[in-house]
Amino acid sequence: MSDIAMKFRSALDVEEYCDVELKLKSGSILKCHSVVLLMNSDFFRGRLQSRWITNEIPTIDCSMFPEDIVKYLSLSDE
């Protein structure tokens, strides 16, 4: 894993700089870094582009996707 990926993972582990929430199939909320999601997925890029205009933390419903895929895209080990 690259140094930058390890830094993102470490920040994610303590929910530092998380600026987006994903609602998972189980109903739980996964806090994430939007920049990681934007770089890894066209789905999230489309959902988050308008987010830069506001200061609110969006919650994206990802319950239609397998949780393992969502967690992989967000670099989460949770």
mmCIF file of N, CA and C in Angstrom:
data_model
loop_
_atom_site.group_PDB
_atom_site.id
_atom_site.type_symbol
_atom_site.label_atom_id
_atom_site.label_comp_id
_atom_site.label_asym_id
_atom_site.label_seq_id
_atom_site.Cartn_x
_atom_site.Cartn_y
_atom_site.Cartn_z
ATOM 1 N N MET A 1 0.853 -1.173 0.000
ATOM 2 C CA MET A 1 0.000 0.000 0.000
ATOM 3 C C MET A 1 0.901 1.240 0.000
ATOM 4 N N SER A 2 0.548 2.232 -0.799
ATOM 5 C CA SER A 2 1.360 3.445 -0.885
ATOM 6 C C SER A 2 1.264 4.267 0.397
ATOM 7 N N ASP A 3 2.203 5.171 0.562
ATOM 8 C CA ASP A 3 2.235 6.034 1.744
ATOM 9 C C ASP A 3 0.963 6.872 1.848
ATOM 10 N N ILE A 4 0.505 7.421 0.731
ATOM 11 C CA ILE A 4 -0.704 8.250 0.756
ATOM 12 C C ILE A 4 -1.923 7.417 1.125
ATOM 13 N N ALA A 5 -2.009 6.204 0.608
ATOM 14 C CA ALA A 5 -3.134 5.330 0.952
ATOM 15 C C ALA A 5 -3.112 4.992 2.437
ATOM 16 N N MET A 6 -1.931 4.771 2.995
ATOM 17 C CA MET A 6 -1.828 4.474 4.427
ATOM 18 C C MET A 6 -2.245 5.683 5.264
ATOM 19 N N LYS A 7 -1.907 6.884 4.808
ATOM 20 C CA LYS A 7 -2.313 8.097 5.526
ATOM 21 C C LYS A 7 -3.829 8.272 5.483
ATOM 22 N N PHE A 8 -4.429 8.031 4.322
ATOM 23 C CA PHE A 8 -5.884 8.107 4.222
ATOM 24 C C PHE A 8 -6.536 7.066 5.130
ATOM 25 N N ARG A 9 -6.007 5.865 5.121
ATOM 26 C CA ARG A 9 -6.561 4.794 5.950
ATOM 27 C C ARG A 9 -6.459 5.151 7.431
ATOM 28 N N SER A 10 -5.318 5.678 7.851
ATOM 29 C CA SER A 10 -5.134 6.075 9.251
ATOM 30 C C SER A 10 -6.122 7.169 9.644
ATOM 31 N N ALA A 11 -6.303 8.152 8.775
ATOM 32 C CA ALA A 11 -7.260 9.225 9.049
ATOM 33 C C ALA A 11 -8.679 8.680 9.096
ATOM 34 N N LEU A 12 -8.986 7.748 8.222
ATOM 35 C CA LEU A 12 -10.311 7.143 8.193
ATOM 36 C C LEU A 12 -10.585 6.350 9.462
ATOM 37 N N ASP A 13 -9.578 5.665 9.964
ATOM 38 C CA ASP A 13 -9.742 4.857 11.174
ATOM 39 C C ASP A 13 -10.206 5.680 12.367
ATOM 40 N N VAL A 14 -9.800 6.937 12.425
ATOM 41 C CA VAL A 14 -10.199 7.804 13.541
ATOM 42 C C VAL A 14 -11.232 8.847 13.090
ATOM 43 N N GLU A 15 -11.790 8.644 11.907
ATOM 44 C CA GLU A 15 -12.807 9.514 11.318
ATOM 45 C C GLU A 15 -12.328 10.955 11.195
ATOM 46 N N GLU A 16 -11.038 11.119 10.933
ATOM 47 C CA GLU A 16 -10.453 12.439 10.765
ATOM 48 C C GLU A 16 -10.628 12.894 9.319
ATOM 49 N N TYR A 17 -11.120 14.104 9.138
ATOM 50 C CA TYR A 17 -11.339 14.721 7.826
ATOM 51 C C TYR A 17 -12.424 14.032 7.001
ATOM 52 N N CYS A 18 -13.227 13.189 7.606
ATOM 53 C CA CYS A 18 -14.326 12.548 6.877
ATOM 54 C C CYS A 18 -15.340 13.621 6.498
ATOM 55 N N ASP A 19 -15.745 13.631 5.235
ATOM 56 C CA ASP A 19 -16.654 14.671 4.771
ATOM 57 C C ASP A 19 -17.849 14.123 3.996
ATOM 58 N N VAL A 20 -18.071 12.830 4.108
ATOM 59 C CA VAL A 20 -19.240 12.210 3.485
ATOM 60 C C VAL A 20 -19.600 10.962 4.285
ATOM 61 N N GLU A 21 -20.889 10.648 4.316
ATOM 62 C CA GLU A 21 -21.362 9.444 5.000
ATOM 63 C C GLU A 21 -22.064 8.546 3.998
ATOM 64 N N LEU A 22 -21.836 7.245 4.135
ATOM 65 C CA LEU A 22 -22.493 6.264 3.274
ATOM 66 C C LEU A 22 -23.407 5.408 4.130
ATOM 67 N N LYS A 23 -24.665 5.316 3.727
ATOM 68 C CA LYS A 23 -25.613 4.453 4.417
ATOM 69 C C LYS A 23 -25.525 3.070 3.785
ATOM 70 N N LEU A 24 -25.165 2.078 4.593
ATOM 71 C CA LEU A 24 -24.954 0.722 4.099
ATOM 72 C C LEU A 24 -26.231 -0.106 4.161
ATOM 73 N N LYS A 25 -26.196 -1.242 3.494
ATOM 74 C CA LYS A 25 -27.337 -2.149 3.438
ATOM 75 C C LYS A 25 -27.813 -2.535 4.837
ATOM 76 N N SER A 26 -26.882 -2.681 5.781
ATOM 77 C CA SER A 26 -27.215 -3.058 7.157
ATOM 78 C C SER A 26 -27.881 -1.919 7.918
ATOM 79 N N GLY A 27 -27.873 -0.716 7.325
ATOM 80 C CA GLY A 27 -28.432 0.452 7.986
ATOM 81 C C GLY A 27 -27.381 1.276 8.711
ATOM 82 N N SER A 28 -26.180 0.741 8.837
ATOM 83 C CA SER A 28 -25.121 1.481 9.520
ATOM 84 C C SER A 28 -24.571 2.577 8.602
ATOM 85 N N ILE A 29 -23.918 3.547 9.216
ATOM 86 C CA ILE A 29 -23.334 4.673 8.494
ATOM 87 C C ILE A 29 -21.821 4.530 8.489
ATOM 88 N N LEU A 30 -21.225 4.677 7.322
ATOM 89 C CA LEU A 30 -19.780 4.600 7.157
ATOM 90 C C LEU A 30 -19.277 5.998 6.796
ATOM 91 N N LYS A 31 -18.437 6.586 7.641
ATOM 92 C CA LYS A 31 -17.878 7.912 7.372
ATOM 93 C C LYS A 31 -16.658 7.755 6.474
ATOM 94 N N CYS A 32 -16.560 8.618 5.454
ATOM 95 C CA CYS A 32 -15.534 8.458 4.420
ATOM 96 C C CYS A 32 -14.943 9.795 4.003
ATOM 97 N N HIS A 33 -13.905 9.703 3.184
ATOM 98 C CA HIS A 33 -13.293 10.863 2.547
ATOM 99 C C HIS A 33 -13.814 10.941 1.113
ATOM 100 N N SER A 34 -14.435 12.053 0.774
ATOM 101 C CA SER A 34 -15.016 12.173 -0.564
ATOM 102 C C SER A 34 -13.963 12.073 -1.662
ATOM 103 N N VAL A 35 -12.762 12.573 -1.418
ATOM 104 C CA VAL A 35 -11.733 12.528 -2.459
ATOM 105 C C VAL A 35 -11.398 11.088 -2.842
ATOM 106 N N VAL A 36 -11.390 10.179 -1.879
ATOM 107 C CA VAL A 36 -11.123 8.762 -2.173
ATOM 108 C C VAL A 36 -12.264 8.187 -3.002
ATOM 109 N N LEU A 37 -13.500 8.501 -2.618
ATOM 110 C CA LEU A 37 -14.657 8.008 -3.370
ATOM 111 C C LEU A 37 -14.673 8.579 -4.788
ATOM 112 N N LEU A 38 -14.383 9.868 -4.921
ATOM 113 C CA LEU A 38 -14.362 10.507 -6.239
ATOM 114 C C LEU A 38 -13.335 9.870 -7.164
ATOM 115 N N MET A 39 -12.186 9.511 -6.616
ATOM 116 C CA MET A 39 -11.122 8.917 -7.431
ATOM 117 C C MET A 39 -11.410 7.468 -7.806
ATOM 118 N N ASN A 40 -12.229 6.776 -7.025
ATOM 119 C CA ASN A 40 -12.437 5.345 -7.224
ATOM 120 C C ASN A 40 -13.735 4.963 -7.920
ATOM 121 N N SER A 41 -14.660 5.909 -8.115
ATOM 122 C CA SER A 41 -15.967 5.486 -8.606
ATOM 123 C C SER A 41 -16.703 6.589 -9.357
ATOM 124 N N ASP A 42 -17.163 6.271 -10.557
ATOM 125 C CA ASP A 42 -18.010 7.201 -11.308
ATOM 126 C C ASP A 42 -19.331 7.427 -10.588
ATOM 127 N N PHE A 43 -19.861 6.399 -9.924
ATOM 128 C CA PHE A 43 -21.109 6.529 -9.166
ATOM 129 C C PHE A 43 -20.975 7.639 -8.124
ATOM 130 N N PHE A 44 -19.922 7.583 -7.322
ATOM 131 C CA PHE A 44 -19.734 8.587 -6.278
ATOM 132 C C PHE A 44 -19.363 9.946 -6.866
ATOM 133 N N ARG A 45 -18.606 9.957 -7.942
ATOM 134 C CA ARG A 45 -18.261 11.218 -8.594
ATOM 135 C C ARG A 45 -19.537 11.951 -9.007
ATOM 136 N N GLY A 46 -20.477 11.226 -9.572
ATOM 137 C CA GLY A 46 -21.739 11.831 -9.978
ATOM 138 C C GLY A 46 -22.567 12.332 -8.810
ATOM 139 N N ARG A 47 -22.519 11.619 -7.692
ATOM 140 C CA ARG A 47 -23.302 12.005 -6.516
ATOM 141 C C ARG A 47 -22.668 13.162 -5.744
ATOM 142 N N LEU A 48 -21.361 13.294 -5.849
ATOM 143 C CA LEU A 48 -20.659 14.257 -5.004
ATOM 144 C C LEU A 48 -20.257 15.553 -5.705
ATOM 145 N N GLN A 49 -20.385 15.640 -7.011
ATOM 146 C CA GLN A 49 -19.936 16.844 -7.711
ATOM 147 C C GLN A 49 -20.618 18.104 -7.198
ATOM 148 N N SER A 50 -21.901 18.056 -6.945
ATOM 149 C CA SER A 50 -22.615 19.245 -6.474
ATOM 150 C C SER A 50 -22.331 19.533 -5.005
ATOM 151 N N ARG A 51 -21.743 18.595 -4.292
ATOM 152 C CA ARG A 51 -21.452 18.756 -2.875
ATOM 153 C C ARG A 51 -20.474 19.894 -2.629
ATOM 154 N N TRP A 52 -19.601 20.180 -3.576
ATOM 155 C CA TRP A 52 -18.582 21.206 -3.380
ATOM 156 C C TRP A 52 -19.183 22.598 -3.269
ATOM 157 N N ILE A 53 -20.423 22.756 -3.645
ATOM 158 C CA ILE A 53 -21.099 24.047 -3.577
ATOM 159 C C ILE A 53 -21.583 24.331 -2.155
ATOM 160 N N THR A 54 -21.865 23.314 -1.386
ATOM 161 C CA THR A 54 -22.393 23.479 -0.031
ATOM 162 C C THR A 54 -21.351 23.071 1.004
ATOM 163 N N ASN A 55 -21.642 23.378 2.248
ATOM 164 C CA ASN A 55 -20.751 22.997 3.341
ATOM 165 C C ASN A 55 -21.301 21.829 4.146
ATOM 166 N N GLU A 56 -22.424 21.279 3.754
ATOM 167 C CA GLU A 56 -23.009 20.190 4.528
ATOM 168 C C GLU A 56 -22.381 18.846 4.165
ATOM 169 N N ILE A 57 -22.400 17.934 5.132
ATOM 170 C CA ILE A 57 -21.874 16.588 4.907
ATOM 171 C C ILE A 57 -23.007 15.727 4.357
ATOM 172 N N PRO A 58 -22.883 15.284 3.110
ATOM 173 C CA PRO A 58 -23.962 14.486 2.519
ATOM 174 C C PRO A 58 -23.951 13.041 3.020
ATOM 175 N N THR A 59 -25.132 12.441 3.021
ATOM 176 C CA THR A 59 -25.265 11.010 3.279
ATOM 177 C C THR A 59 -25.777 10.383 1.992
ATOM 178 N N ILE A 60 -25.035 9.436 1.463
ATOM 179 C CA ILE A 60 -25.393 8.772 0.210
ATOM 180 C C ILE A 60 -25.906 7.380 0.531
ATOM 181 N N ASP A 61 -27.084 7.064 0.041
ATOM 182 C CA ASP A 61 -27.669 5.743 0.263
ATOM 183 C C ASP A 61 -26.995 4.739 -0.666
ATOM 184 N N CYS A 62 -26.236 3.838 -0.091
ATOM 185 C CA CYS A 62 -25.524 2.800 -0.849
ATOM 186 C C CYS A 62 -26.065 1.422 -0.528
ATOM 187 N N SER A 63 -27.275 1.378 -0.006
ATOM 188 C CA SER A 63 -27.833 0.103 0.444
ATOM 189 C C SER A 63 -28.093 -0.869 -0.699
ATOM 190 N N MET A 64 -28.056 -0.381 -1.936
ATOM 191 C CA MET A 64 -28.286 -1.265 -3.078
ATOM 192 C C MET A 64 -27.029 -2.019 -3.495
ATOM 193 N N PHE A 65 -25.886 -1.675 -2.881
ATOM 194 C CA PHE A 65 -24.611 -2.309 -3.214
ATOM 195 C C PHE A 65 -24.142 -3.218 -2.085
ATOM 196 N N PRO A 66 -23.402 -4.269 -2.400
ATOM 197 C CA PRO A 66 -22.812 -5.105 -1.349
ATOM 198 C C PRO A 66 -21.874 -4.260 -0.484
ATOM 199 N N GLU A 67 -21.970 -4.444 0.831
ATOM 200 C CA GLU A 67 -21.172 -3.640 1.752
ATOM 201 C C GLU A 67 -19.673 -3.791 1.513
ATOM 202 N N ASP A 68 -19.227 -4.978 1.133
ATOM 203 C CA ASP A 68 -17.795 -5.191 0.898
ATOM 204 C C ASP A 68 -17.272 -4.294 -0.224
ATOM 205 N N ILE A 69 -18.079 -4.100 -1.259
ATOM 206 C CA ILE A 69 -17.678 -3.252 -2.383
ATOM 207 C C ILE A 69 -17.586 -1.799 -1.935
ATOM 208 N N VAL A 70 -18.589 -1.334 -1.201
ATOM 209 C CA VAL A 70 -18.599 0.049 -0.721
ATOM 210 C C VAL A 70 -17.398 0.296 0.190
ATOM 211 N N LYS A 71 -17.138 -0.631 1.079
ATOM 212 C CA LYS A 71 -16.008 -0.477 2.001
ATOM 213 C C LYS A 71 -14.677 -0.507 1.252
ATOM 214 N N TYR A 72 -14.577 -1.331 0.243
ATOM 215 C CA TYR A 72 -13.353 -1.382 -0.570
ATOM 216 C C TYR A 72 -13.111 -0.035 -1.254
ATOM 217 N N LEU A 73 -14.155 0.528 -1.857
ATOM 218 C CA LEU A 73 -14.018 1.798 -2.560
ATOM 219 C C LEU A 73 -13.661 2.944 -1.625
ATOM 220 N N SER A 74 -14.059 2.827 -0.359
ATOM 221 C CA SER A 74 -13.794 3.907 0.592
ATOM 222 C C SER A 74 -12.529 3.679 1.412
ATOM 223 N N LEU A 75 -11.820 2.585 1.162
ATOM 224 C CA LEU A 75 -10.610 2.194 1.888
ATOM 225 C C LEU A 75 -10.884 1.789 3.327
ATOM 226 N N SER A 76 -12.133 1.469 3.649
ATOM 227 C CA SER A 76 -12.478 1.142 5.031
ATOM 228 C C SER A 76 -12.245 -0.327 5.337
ATOM 229 N N ASP A 77 -11.723 -0.599 6.526
ATOM 230 C CA ASP A 77 -11.565 -1.971 7.018
ATOM 231 C C ASP A 77 -12.709 -2.354 7.937
ATOM 232 N N GLU A 78 -13.567 -1.422 8.239
ATOM 233 C CA GLU A 78 -14.634 -1.607 9.224
ATOM 234 C C GLU A 78 -15.478 -2.816 8.950
#
